[in-house]
Coordinates of C-alpha atoms in Angstrom, one line a residue:
Chain A
M1476 CA -32.9 -12.7 -23.1
A1477 CA -30.5 -11.8 -20.3
V1478 CA -31.8 -14.6 -17.3
S1479 CA -32.4 -18.0 -18.3
T1480 CA -33.3 -19.0 -14.5
T1481 CA -34.3 -16.9 -11.6
W1482 CA -34.8 -18.1 -8.4
V1483 CA -37.0 -16.9 -5.8
F1484 CA -36.1 -16.8 -1.6
A1485 CA -39.5 -18.2 -0.9
E1486 CA -41.3 -16.9 3.0
A1487 CA -43.6 -18.9 4.8
S1488 CA -45.9 -18.8 7.7
E1489 CA -47.9 -21.6 9.3
G1490 CA -48.0 -23.2 6.1
K1491 CA -49.3 -20.0 3.9
V1492 CA -46.7 -18.8 1.5
A1493 CA -45.7 -15.1 2.5
T1494 CA -47.4 -12.5 0.3
I1495 CA -44.0 -10.7 -0.5
T1496 CA -43.1 -14.4 -2.8
L1497 CA -46.2 -14.5 -3.9
E1498 CA -45.1 -10.8 -5.5
L1499 CA -41.9 -11.7 -6.3
L1500 CA -42.5 -14.8 -8.5
T1501 CA -45.1 -13.3 -10.7
K1502 CA -42.3 -10.8 -11.7
A1503 CA -40.3 -14.4 -11.5
R1504 CA -42.8 -15.6 -14.6
A1505 CA -43.0 -11.8 -16.8
L1506 CA -38.3 -11.5 -17.3
G1507 CA -39.1 -14.9 -18.6
G1508 CA -37.0 -18.6 -18.4
T1509 CA -37.6 -21.0 -14.9
V1510 CA -38.5 -19.7 -12.1
E1511 CA -37.9 -21.5 -8.9
A1512 CA -37.8 -21.0 -5.0
F1513 CA -35.2 -21.8 -2.7
Y1514 CA -36.1 -22.2 1.1
G1515 CA -35.3 -23.2 4.4
G1516 CA -38.0 -24.0 6.2
G1517 CA -38.8 -27.7 7.4
D1518 CA -42.0 -27.7 5.2
A1519 CA -41.2 -27.6 1.7
D1520 CA -44.4 -29.6 1.3
T1521 CA -46.6 -28.2 2.2
I1522 CA -46.0 -24.5 0.0
A1523 CA -45.2 -26.8 -3.2
E1524 CA -48.3 -26.4 -4.7
Q1525 CA -49.1 -23.0 -3.8
L1526 CA -45.1 -21.5 -4.9
G1527 CA -46.5 -23.5 -8.5
K1528 CA -49.7 -21.3 -8.9
F1529 CA -47.7 -18.6 -9.0
G1530 CA -44.7 -19.8 -11.0
A1531 CA -42.3 -21.8 -9.9
T1532 CA -41.0 -25.3 -11.2
K1533 CA -39.0 -26.4 -8.2
V1534 CA -38.9 -25.9 -4.4
Y1535 CA -35.1 -25.7 -3.3
A1536 CA -35.6 -27.2 0.2
A1537 CA -32.7 -26.1 2.9
D1538 CA -34.0 -27.0 6.0
A1539 CA -32.4 -24.6 8.2
G1540 CA -34.2 -26.2 11.3
D1541 CA -34.0 -23.6 14.7
A1542 CA -31.4 -21.6 12.8
L1543 CA -32.3 -18.2 11.8
Q1544 CA -32.4 -19.0 8.1
G1545 CA -29.1 -16.7 6.7
A1546 CA -26.5 -17.9 7.9
P1547 CA -27.9 -21.8 6.7
V1548 CA -29.9 -20.6 3.6
A1549 CA -27.5 -18.6 2.3
A1550 CA -24.9 -21.8 2.5
A1551 CA -27.2 -23.9 0.9
M1552 CA -27.6 -21.4 -2.5
A1553 CA -23.2 -20.9 -2.0
A1554 CA -23.0 -24.7 -2.3
Q1555 CA -25.6 -24.6 -5.4
I1556 CA -24.3 -22.2 -7.5
E1557 CA -20.7 -23.5 -6.4
G1558 CA -21.7 -26.7 -7.6
G1559 CA -22.9 -25.8 -11.1
N1560 CA -26.5 -25.6 -10.5
K1561 CA -26.2 -21.8 -11.0
P1562 CA -29.7 -18.9 -11.1
D1563 CA -29.2 -15.3 -13.4
L1564 CA -30.8 -13.9 -11.1
I1565 CA -31.8 -13.9 -7.4
M1566 CA -35.1 -12.6 -5.6
F1567 CA -35.6 -11.3 -2.4
G1568 CA -38.4 -9.5 -0.3
Q1569 CA -36.6 -6.5 2.0
T1570 CA -37.6 -8.9 4.6
Y1571 CA -36.1 -9.6 8.1
D1572 CA -35.3 -12.8 6.5
G1573 CA -34.7 -11.5 2.9
R1574 CA -31.9 -9.5 4.7
D1575 CA -29.8 -12.4 6.3
V1576 CA -29.7 -14.7 4.0
A1577 CA -28.6 -12.0 0.8
G1578 CA -26.7 -9.6 3.4
R1579 CA -25.0 -13.4 3.8
L1580 CA -24.9 -15.2 0.1
S1581 CA -23.4 -11.7 -1.0
A1582 CA -20.8 -12.1 1.4
K1583 CA -20.2 -15.4 0.6
L1584 CA -20.7 -15.6 -3.3
D1585 CA -18.8 -11.3 -3.5
R1586 CA -20.8 -10.0 -5.0
P1587 CA -23.0 -6.7 -5.0
A1588 CA -26.5 -7.2 -4.1
L1589 CA -28.6 -4.1 -4.6
T1590 CA -31.3 -3.2 -2.3
N1591 CA -34.7 -1.8 -2.1
G1592 CA -36.3 -2.3 -5.6
V1593 CA -39.5 -1.4 -6.7
D1594 CA -39.1 -2.6 -11.1
V1595 CA -35.9 -5.6 -12.6
S1596 CA -35.9 -5.8 -16.6
A1597 CA -33.7 -8.0 -18.0
D1598 CA -32.7 -7.0 -21.5
D1599 CA -29.0 -6.7 -22.7
K1600 CA -28.0 -6.0 -18.4
V1601 CA -30.5 -6.9 -16.0
T1602 CA -31.6 -3.6 -14.1
V1603 CA -33.3 -2.6 -11.3
Q1604 CA -34.8 0.0 -10.3
N1605 CA -35.5 1.9 -7.0
A1606 CA -37.4 5.0 -5.6
I1607 CA -35.1 7.0 -3.5
F1608 CA -35.1 10.9 -1.8
G1609 CA -39.5 9.9 -0.6
G1610 CA -40.0 8.1 -4.1
N1611 CA -39.4 11.8 -6.3
T1612 CA -36.1 10.2 -8.1
L1613 CA -36.5 6.8 -9.4
V1614 CA -32.6 5.2 -10.2
Q1615 CA -32.1 2.4 -12.9
T1616 CA -29.0 -0.1 -11.6
A1617 CA -27.0 -2.3 -14.1
F1618 CA -24.9 -5.3 -12.8
D1619 CA -22.3 -5.4 -14.7
G1620 CA -20.5 -8.5 -15.3
D1621 CA -21.5 -12.2 -15.3
G1622 CA -24.9 -13.4 -13.4
P1623 CA -26.1 -14.3 -10.4
F1624 CA -27.3 -11.0 -9.5
L1625 CA -28.8 -10.3 -6.2
A1626 CA -32.1 -7.6 -5.8
L1627 CA -34.0 -7.6 -3.0
F1628 CA -37.4 -5.6 -3.2
R1629 CA -40.3 -3.5 -1.2
P1630 CA -42.4 -5.4 -0.8
K1631 CA -46.1 -4.5 -2.7
S1632 CA -43.9 -3.6 -5.9
F1633 CA -45.4 -6.7 -8.4
A1634 CA -49.1 -7.4 -8.1
A1635 CA -49.5 -11.3 -6.9
E1636 CA -51.5 -13.1 -10.1
E1637 CA -51.6 -16.6 -10.5
G1638 CA -49.9 -18.0 -13.3
G1639 CA -51.2 -21.9 -13.1
G1640 CA -48.7 -24.6 -12.2
G1641 CA -48.9 -27.7 -11.3
A1642 CA -47.6 -27.9 -7.7
A1643 CA -43.4 -26.8 -7.4
E1644 CA -41.4 -30.2 -7.6
V1645 CA -39.3 -30.0 -3.7
V1646 CA -35.7 -30.5 -3.8
A1647 CA -34.4 -31.7 -1.5
V1648 CA -30.5 -30.0 -1.1
D1649 CA -27.9 -29.9 2.1
V1650 CA -27.1 -27.7 4.0
P1651 CA -22.6 -27.5 4.0
D1652 CA -21.6 -26.8 8.2
T1653 CA -22.2 -23.7 8.8
G1654 CA -19.7 -23.0 12.2
L1655 CA -19.5 -20.8 14.0
S1656 CA -22.4 -18.4 12.3
G1657 CA -25.3 -21.3 11.6
Q1658 CA -25.3 -21.1 15.5
T1659 CA -28.2 -19.5 16.1
K1660 CA -31.1 -21.0 17.9
V1661 CA -35.0 -19.8 18.0
L1662 CA -35.9 -20.7 21.5
D1663 CA -39.3 -20.0 21.3
R1664 CA -41.8 -17.7 18.8
H1665 CA -44.6 -14.9 20.3
V1666 CA -47.3 -14.4 17.6
E1667 CA -48.6 -10.4 19.0
E1668 CA -52.5 -10.9 19.0
T1669 CA -53.8 -8.0 17.1
T1670 CA -57.8 -7.8 16.7
G1671 CA -58.8 -6.0 13.8
P1672 CA -56.6 -6.6 10.1
K1673 CA -52.8 -6.7 9.4
L1674 CA -51.2 -3.0 8.8
D1675 CA -49.7 -3.7 5.3
E1676 CA -53.3 -5.7 4.1
A1677 CA -54.8 -3.2 5.8
E1678 CA -57.8 -1.0 3.4
V1679 CA -57.9 1.8 5.9
V1680 CA -54.2 2.8 7.8
V1681 CA -54.7 5.4 10.4
S1682 CA -50.8 6.1 11.6
G1683 CA -50.1 8.8 13.8
G1684 CA -47.1 11.2 14.5
R1685 CA -45.2 13.9 16.8
G1686 CA -48.0 16.2 16.5
L1687 CA -49.9 13.6 18.6
G1688 CA -47.9 15.4 21.4
S1689 CA -48.2 12.1 23.5
A1690 CA -47.9 8.5 24.0
E1691 CA -51.6 8.1 25.5
K1692 CA -52.9 10.9 22.5
Y1693 CA -52.2 7.3 19.8
E1694 CA -55.4 5.9 21.7
M1695 CA -57.3 7.9 19.9
I1696 CA -55.3 7.1 16.5
E1697 CA -56.4 3.4 17.3
Q1698 CA -60.0 4.0 18.2
L1699 CA -60.5 5.8 14.5
A1700 CA -59.1 2.6 12.6
K1701 CA -60.3 0.4 15.0
L1702 CA -63.7 2.5 13.9
L1703 CA -62.5 2.3 10.2
K1704 CA -61.7 -2.0 10.6
G1705 CA -58.6 -0.7 9.6
A1706 CA -55.0 -1.4 10.5
P1707 CA -53.5 2.2 12.9
G1708 CA -49.5 2.7 11.9
A1709 CA -47.3 5.4 13.2
S1710 CA -44.1 7.2 11.3
R1711 CA -40.5 7.5 12.6
A1712 CA -40.5 10.0 15.0
I1713 CA -43.0 8.3 17.5
V1714 CA -41.2 5.1 17.0
D1715 CA -37.8 6.3 17.8
A1716 CA -39.8 8.0 20.7
G1717 CA -40.8 5.0 22.4
W1718 CA -44.6 5.6 22.3
V1719 CA -45.1 2.5 19.9
P1720 CA -43.4 -0.6 18.8
Y1721 CA -41.3 -1.1 15.9
A1722 CA -44.3 -3.6 14.0
Y1723 CA -46.1 -0.4 13.7
Q1724 CA -44.3 1.8 11.7
V1725 CA -44.9 3.0 7.9
G1726 CA -41.8 4.5 6.2
Q1727 CA -38.6 3.5 4.4
T1728 CA -37.8 1.7 7.9
G1729 CA -40.8 0.2 8.3
K1730 CA -43.9 -1.3 6.2
V1731 CA -44.6 -0.7 3.0
V1732 CA -48.6 0.1 2.7
K1733 CA -51.5 1.2 -0.1
P1734 CA -54.2 0.8 1.0
N1735 CA -57.6 2.5 -0.7
V1736 CA -57.2 5.1 2.5
Y1737 CA -54.8 6.0 4.6
I1738 CA -55.1 8.5 7.1
A1739 CA -51.7 10.8 8.7
A1740 CA -52.6 12.4 11.8
G1741 CA -50.1 14.6 13.4
I1742 CA -47.5 13.6 10.9
S1743 CA -46.2 16.2 8.8
G1744 CA -44.3 13.6 6.1
A1745 CA -40.8 13.3 5.8
T1746 CA -39.4 11.5 3.0
Q1747 CA -39.2 8.7 5.5
H1748 CA -42.5 8.3 5.8
L1749 CA -43.0 9.4 2.2
V1750 CA -42.2 6.0 1.1
G1751 CA -43.7 3.6 2.7
M1752 CA -48.1 5.5 1.6
K1753 CA -47.6 7.5 -1.7
G1754 CA -48.7 4.2 -3.2
A1755 CA -52.6 4.9 -0.8
K1756 CA -55.1 5.4 -3.5
N1757 CA -56.7 8.1 -1.2
I1758 CA -54.1 10.0 1.5
I1759 CA -56.4 12.5 4.4
A1760 CA -53.5 14.2 6.5
I1761 CA -54.6 16.2 9.8
N1762 CA -52.0 18.6 10.8
K1763 CA -51.3 22.3 12.5
D1764 CA -48.9 23.0 9.8
K1765 CA -50.5 24.2 6.7
D1766 CA -46.3 23.8 5.4
A1767 CA -46.3 21.1 5.9
P1768 CA -45.1 18.2 3.0
I1769 CA -47.1 16.3 3.6
F1770 CA -50.3 19.0 2.2
S1771 CA -48.8 18.5 -1.6
I1772 CA -49.5 14.5 -1.5
A1773 CA -53.0 14.5 0.0
D1774 CA -55.8 14.6 -0.9
L1775 CA -57.8 15.5 1.4
G1776 CA -55.7 18.2 3.5
I1777 CA -57.3 19.1 7.4
V1778 CA -54.8 22.0 8.6
G1779 CA -56.3 21.7 12.1
D1780 CA -55.6 20.6 16.0
V1781 CA -55.4 16.6 15.6
H1782 CA -56.5 17.3 19.0
K1783 CA -59.9 19.0 18.2
V1784 CA -60.9 17.8 15.3
I1785 CA -60.5 13.6 15.8
P1786 CA -62.5 13.9 18.8
K1787 CA -64.5 15.2 17.0
L1788 CA -63.9 13.1 13.4
L1789 CA -64.7 10.0 16.5
E1790 CA -68.2 11.5 17.8
A1791 CA -69.3 11.6 14.8
L1792 CA -68.1 8.0 12.9
Q1793 CA -70.1 6.3 16.7
A1794 CA -73.3 9.0 16.0
K1795 CA -73.7 7.2 12.3
G1796 CA -72.8 3.8 14.6
Chain B
M943 CA -13.5 -12.1 38.7
Q944 CA -15.4 -9.9 36.5
T945 CA -16.7 -10.5 34.0
L946 CA -15.6 -7.7 31.3
M947 CA -18.5 -6.8 28.4
N948 CA -16.4 -5.3 25.6
V949 CA -18.4 -3.9 22.6
V950 CA -18.4 -2.7 18.7
V951 CA -21.3 -0.1 18.3
C952 CA -21.2 0.4 14.6
A953 CA -21.5 4.3 13.6
K954 CA -21.9 6.0 10.9
Q955 CA -21.7 9.8 10.2
I956 CA -24.5 11.2 7.9
P957 CA -26.1 14.5 6.4
D958 CA -28.7 15.8 8.6
P959 CA -31.5 13.6 7.2
A960 CA -34.1 16.5 7.7
A961 CA -32.1 19.0 5.0
P962 CA -33.7 17.8 1.0
G963 CA -30.7 15.5 -1.1
E964 CA -29.3 15.2 -3.0
L965 CA -27.0 13.4 -5.9
D966 CA -24.3 14.1 -7.6
P967 CA -24.8 14.5 -11.9
N968 CA -21.7 13.0 -12.1
T969 CA -21.5 9.5 -9.4
K970 CA -25.4 9.5 -9.0
T971 CA -24.2 8.8 -5.7
L972 CA -25.7 10.5 -2.5
K973 CA -23.7 14.6 -2.0
R974 CA -22.4 13.6 1.9
E975 CA -21.0 16.6 2.1
G976 CA -21.0 19.6 4.9
K977 CA -21.7 19.0 8.1
L978 CA -21.9 14.7 9.4
I979 CA -23.8 13.9 12.0
L980 CA -24.4 10.9 14.4
D981 CA -26.7 8.3 12.2
D982 CA -30.1 8.7 14.8
S983 CA -30.2 5.2 13.9
D984 CA -27.0 4.4 15.9
A985 CA -27.4 6.0 19.3
Y986 CA -29.4 2.8 20.2
G987 CA -26.9 1.1 19.3
V988 CA -24.6 3.1 21.8
E989 CA -27.1 3.2 24.6
M990 CA -28.0 -0.5 24.0
G991 CA -23.9 -0.8 24.5
L992 CA -23.8 1.2 27.3
Q993 CA -26.1 -0.7 29.1
L994 CA -24.6 -3.7 28.4
A995 CA -21.1 -2.8 30.0
D996 CA -22.8 -1.1 32.4
K997 CA -24.9 -4.4 33.1
A998 CA -21.4 -6.6 33.6
G999 CA -20.1 -4.5 35.8
G1000 CA -17.2 -3.6 33.5
G1001 CA -16.1 -3.2 29.6
E1002 CA -16.1 -0.8 26.9
V1003 CA -17.7 0.5 24.2
T1004 CA -15.8 1.3 21.2
L1005 CA -17.0 3.5 18.1
V1006 CA -15.6 1.9 15.5
S1007 CA -16.6 3.7 11.3
M1008 CA -15.6 5.2 8.3
A1009 CA -15.6 7.8 6.2
P1010 CA -13.2 9.2 2.8
N1011 CA -12.4 13.0 4.8
S1012 CA -11.5 12.5 8.7
E1013 CA -14.4 13.9 9.8
V1014 CA -15.6 13.2 13.1
S1015 CA -17.9 15.5 14.7
G1016 CA -21.4 12.7 14.2
L1017 CA -18.6 10.3 16.7
R1018 CA -18.2 13.3 19.3
T1019 CA -21.8 12.7 20.1
A1020 CA -21.5 9.1 20.4
L1021 CA -18.2 10.0 22.4
A1022 CA -19.5 12.5 24.2
M1023 CA -23.1 9.5 25.5
G1024 CA -20.5 7.3 26.9
A1025 CA -18.0 5.5 24.0
A1026 CA -14.9 5.0 25.0
K1027 CA -13.0 5.0 21.6
A1028 CA -13.1 5.2 18.3
I1029 CA -12.0 2.8 15.6
L1030 CA -12.0 5.6 12.1
V1031 CA -10.8 4.0 8.6
S1032 CA -11.3 7.6 7.0
D1033 CA -9.6 7.3 3.3
P1034 CA -10.5 9.6 0.0
A1035 CA -10.0 6.0 -1.6
L1036 CA -13.9 5.1 0.2
Q1037 CA -15.9 7.2 -1.2
G1038 CA -18.2 5.1 -3.2
T1039 CA -18.0 2.6 -1.3
D1040 CA -21.2 -0.5 -1.4
S1041 CA -22.6 -1.6 1.9
L1042 CA -20.2 -5.1 0.9
A1043 CA -17.4 -3.1 1.0
T1044 CA -18.1 -1.2 3.9
A1045 CA -18.7 -4.9 5.6
K1046 CA -15.2 -5.7 3.9
V1047 CA -13.5 -2.6 6.1
L1048 CA -15.8 -2.5 9.9
A1049 CA -15.0 -6.3 9.7
A1050 CA -11.2 -5.5 9.7
A1051 CA -11.0 -2.5 11.4
I1052 CA -14.1 -5.1 14.2
K1053 CA -11.2 -7.3 14.5
R1054 CA -8.8 -4.8 15.4
A1055 CA -10.9 -3.9 18.9
E1056 CA -11.9 -7.6 19.7
P1057 CA -15.7 -7.4 21.1
D1058 CA -17.5 -9.9 22.9
L1059 CA -19.9 -8.7 20.7
V1060 CA -21.1 -5.5 17.8
L1061 CA -24.5 -3.6 17.0
T1062 CA -25.2 -1.9 14.3
A1063 CA -28.7 -0.3 13.7
T1064 CA -31.3 -2.6 11.4
E1065 CA -30.3 0.0 8.7
S1066 CA -28.2 3.3 8.5
T1067 CA -31.1 6.3 7.4
D1068 CA -29.2 7.5 4.1
G1069 CA -27.9 4.3 2.7
Y1070 CA -31.0 1.9 3.8
T1071 CA -29.4 -1.2 2.4
G1072 CA -30.0 -3.2 5.6
L1073 CA -27.5 -6.0 4.5
L1074 CA -24.7 -4.7 6.9
P1075 CA -25.4 -6.8 9.5
A1076 CA -25.2 -10.2 7.8
Q1077 CA -22.1 -9.2 5.6
L1078 CA -19.9 -8.2 8.2
A1079 CA -21.3 -11.8 10.3
E1080 CA -20.8 -13.7 7.8
I1081 CA -17.0 -12.0 6.8
L1082 CA -16.3 -12.4 10.6
G1083 CA -17.9 -16.3 10.8
W1084 CA -20.3 -15.5 13.6
P1085 CA -23.6 -15.5 14.4
S1086 CA -25.6 -12.4 13.7
I1087 CA -29.7 -11.5 14.5
T1088 CA -30.8 -8.8 13.4
F1089 CA -34.2 -6.5 14.5
A1090 CA -33.3 -7.1 18.5
K1091 CA -35.9 -5.5 20.5
H1092 CA -33.9 -7.1 23.9
I1093 CA -30.8 -8.0 24.7
E1094 CA -29.4 -9.4 27.3
V1095 CA -26.3 -10.9 27.8
S1096 CA -24.9 -14.3 30.3
D1097 CA -22.6 -16.7 30.2
G1098 CA -20.9 -15.7 26.4
T1099 CA -24.5 -16.2 25.8
A1100 CA -26.6 -13.6 24.2
K1101 CA -30.6 -13.6 24.4
V1102 CA -32.2 -11.3 21.8
Q1103 CA -35.8 -10.8 21.3
R1104 CA -36.2 -10.5 17.4
Q1105 CA -39.0 -8.8 15.4
T1106 CA -40.7 -11.3 13.6
E1107 CA -44.1 -10.5 11.2
E1108 CA -46.3 -11.7 13.9
G1109 CA -44.9 -10.5 16.7
Y1110 CA -41.2 -11.6 17.8
D1111 CA -38.8 -15.0 18.2
E1112 CA -36.7 -15.9 21.4
V1113 CA -33.1 -16.2 19.9
E1114 CA -30.0 -17.4 21.2
A1115 CA -26.2 -17.1 20.3
P1116 CA -23.1 -17.3 21.6
L1117 CA -20.2 -14.9 21.5
P1118 CA -19.0 -13.5 19.6
A1119 CA -21.8 -12.1 17.8
I1120 CA -23.4 -9.3 15.8
V1121 CA -26.8 -7.9 16.5
S1122 CA -28.6 -5.0 15.1
V1123 CA -30.6 -3.2 16.5
T1124 CA -34.8 -1.2 16.2
A1125 CA -34.6 1.9 16.9
G1126 CA -36.8 2.8 19.9
V1127 CA -36.3 -0.3 22.9
V1128 CA -33.6 2.0 24.3
E1129 CA -33.7 5.4 25.4
P1130 CA -30.6 7.1 24.1
R1131 CA -29.3 9.6 26.7
Y1132 CA -28.2 13.2 26.2
P1133 CA -24.9 13.2 26.4
S1134 CA -24.6 15.5 30.0
F1135 CA -21.6 19.0 29.7
K1136 CA -19.5 16.8 31.5
G1137 CA -19.8 14.3 29.1
I1138 CA -19.3 16.4 25.9
M1139 CA -15.9 18.2 27.2
A1140 CA -14.8 15.0 28.2
A1141 CA -15.4 13.5 24.1
K1142 CA -12.8 16.4 22.9
N1143 CA -10.3 14.6 24.5
K1144 CA -11.2 10.0 23.8
P1145 CA -9.3 9.0 21.1
V1146 CA -10.2 8.2 17.6
D1147 CA -7.7 5.6 15.9
E1148 CA -7.3 7.1 12.1
V1149 CA -6.7 4.2 10.0
K1150 CA -6.2 3.9 5.9
V1151 CA -8.3 1.2 3.9
A1152 CA -4.1 -1.1 3.6
D1153 CA -3.0 -0.7 6.7
L1154 CA -6.5 -3.3 7.7
G1155 CA -5.1 -5.0 4.4
L1156 CA -7.2 -5.0 2.1
S1157 CA -6.3 -3.5 -1.0
E1158 CA -7.9 0.3 -2.7
D1159 CA -9.5 -1.8 -5.1
E1160 CA -12.3 -4.0 -4.0
V1161 CA -13.7 -0.4 -2.3
G1162 CA -15.1 2.8 -3.6
W1163 CA -16.6 2.9 -6.6
K1164 CA -14.0 -0.1 -8.2
G1165 CA -15.1 -2.5 -5.8
A1166 CA -19.1 -1.8 -6.1
R1167 CA -19.2 -3.5 -9.7
Q1168 CA -22.9 -1.9 -10.2
E1169 CA -23.8 1.2 -12.7
I1170 CA -26.7 4.1 -12.2
V1171 CA -27.5 4.3 -15.5
D1172 CA -30.6 6.3 -15.7
V1173 CA -32.1 8.8 -12.9
S1174 CA -35.3 10.5 -13.4
P1175 CA -37.9 12.1 -11.5
A1176 CA -40.8 9.4 -10.7
E1177 CA -44.3 10.5 -11.7
E1178 CA -45.9 13.5 -9.0
R1179 CA -48.8 12.7 -6.9
Q1180 CA -50.9 16.8 -6.7
A1181 CA -52.3 18.3 -3.6
G1182 CA -55.8 18.1 -3.3
E1183 CA -58.4 20.1 -1.1
I1184 CA -57.2 21.7 1.1
V1185 CA -59.6 22.9 4.2
E1186 CA -58.8 25.5 7.7
D1187 CA -60.3 23.6 9.9
E1188 CA -63.3 26.5 11.8
G1189 CA -64.4 23.7 14.0
D1190 CA -66.3 21.9 11.3
A1191 CA -63.3 19.6 9.2
H1192 CA -63.8 16.4 10.5
E1193 CA -67.5 17.3 8.8
R1194 CA -65.6 17.0 5.9
V1195 CA -63.5 13.6 6.0
V1196 CA -66.8 11.6 7.5
Q1197 CA -68.3 13.0 4.0
F1198 CA -64.5 11.6 1.7
L1199 CA -65.1 8.1 3.5
E1200 CA -68.3 7.9 3.0
Q1201 CA -68.3 8.7 -1.2
L1202 CA -65.1 6.4 -1.2
K1203 CA -68.1 3.9 0.9
V1204 CA -65.6 3.4 3.7
I1205 CA -68.3 4.3 6.0

């Protein structure tokens, strides 16, 4: 067996473990060997039970305090590893904090990290799979030499399933002095109120692209999402143009969504976008260019003007109540 | 006394993302031949850097970039926007360099510029590992704030709004620091004709890997310590029904949503 211990970088918010962490724990369990979590928040006790349920026997708690997690958590991991507590594989989510910790640890240990993984296997070698060119090509990359190997995975690559374990044992670990690197301070957290479901958890996602023509027209997308009890999303083009915030972006640079229904309105279907949504169960595309790449993956493709089709669709849905 | 604000912006020159990507059959890495352009994602950093220098009342933007082949076309775009100069690490040994070795090279080049602040994109459009900002910061021993949607600098401190899953965090760090900037947060200016003409004469300092005190073994294929063992096509999703809108296509959408029990 290529791995005897796997660490999972654990993320949580307000006492609730992030879905990506549960996905990674589930996969780590499937690789065999011992699964342990590494956590940088200050409230490890509150999540020990959830982590245990998904397979972590221990959770190393390195309290980053009010600093960003990157420098302190990477330093705490490196200190464990240098002290002989050495996993074979460390799995991170391709998330805001996951990237910070993995990047810093990679530089600290002078080891490469494989990113954007969608699968991992541990036979003779630890091999990470990722999908490139909008997901039409799969690449398998193996680590050379000995672990610990660092790998980051895209959300929704694995299904989270409980393994029935008891609460993980909380092991407090020291955060070494990180000098200037650790001199970040979170002064305040702003939670943006959203009414509908979260973009990456919604059963229906309605995304708009450049075909909308102007920022004001995005309102149609929000209305349609609301009527379908879904979440509004966006292509990179209109995020770059400043029409909607980055948080709305679906794609390689943004969120990965796998809803039951994905409606792409005025989106041509650049590879950048397809990576984030081609896992949807059903795809509806509305675009006036019949040659738009989005039609090659749509279950229902409407060749038409979004400014004509969507208002009528809204009207029809409202009439149904 | 005026406070000068010197900003380094890491700028990547990439193949046109609108063109279909292709892997080199021998090396199994992305083909980066032909004309390269400035990664769109980096235009936000350039704009942000110019605005911050402007606000401080002085200072300049220096571009730091690397390429295996002296390519400068993308850097000229950023120079035309208003960056003052560029440091280009150009060396055939850089072919196949991964993100950690890229960070080593760029960190060494950044040290030469002695900036107050380093701006990067959150990830490049062609490689998109998203690790470079943190790796760079760790190598330089500086604080880093990633995924910035707003930056203010005063009294040697950067105050940043950092994107989070729930909204954003207000985060501060002392300078010098690395900040990665999300797309769409500022509007990159179009180079003026004057800017384009001026860019042709702006200095691009070309250096080799060895000039930075790095060994060629640390970069390129040798430095990567990973091996691409297989490349295969993924299962294709098939195209479904196509309906030309003649004024009633929305009815088909409603019907489809009904079939799926969404409505």
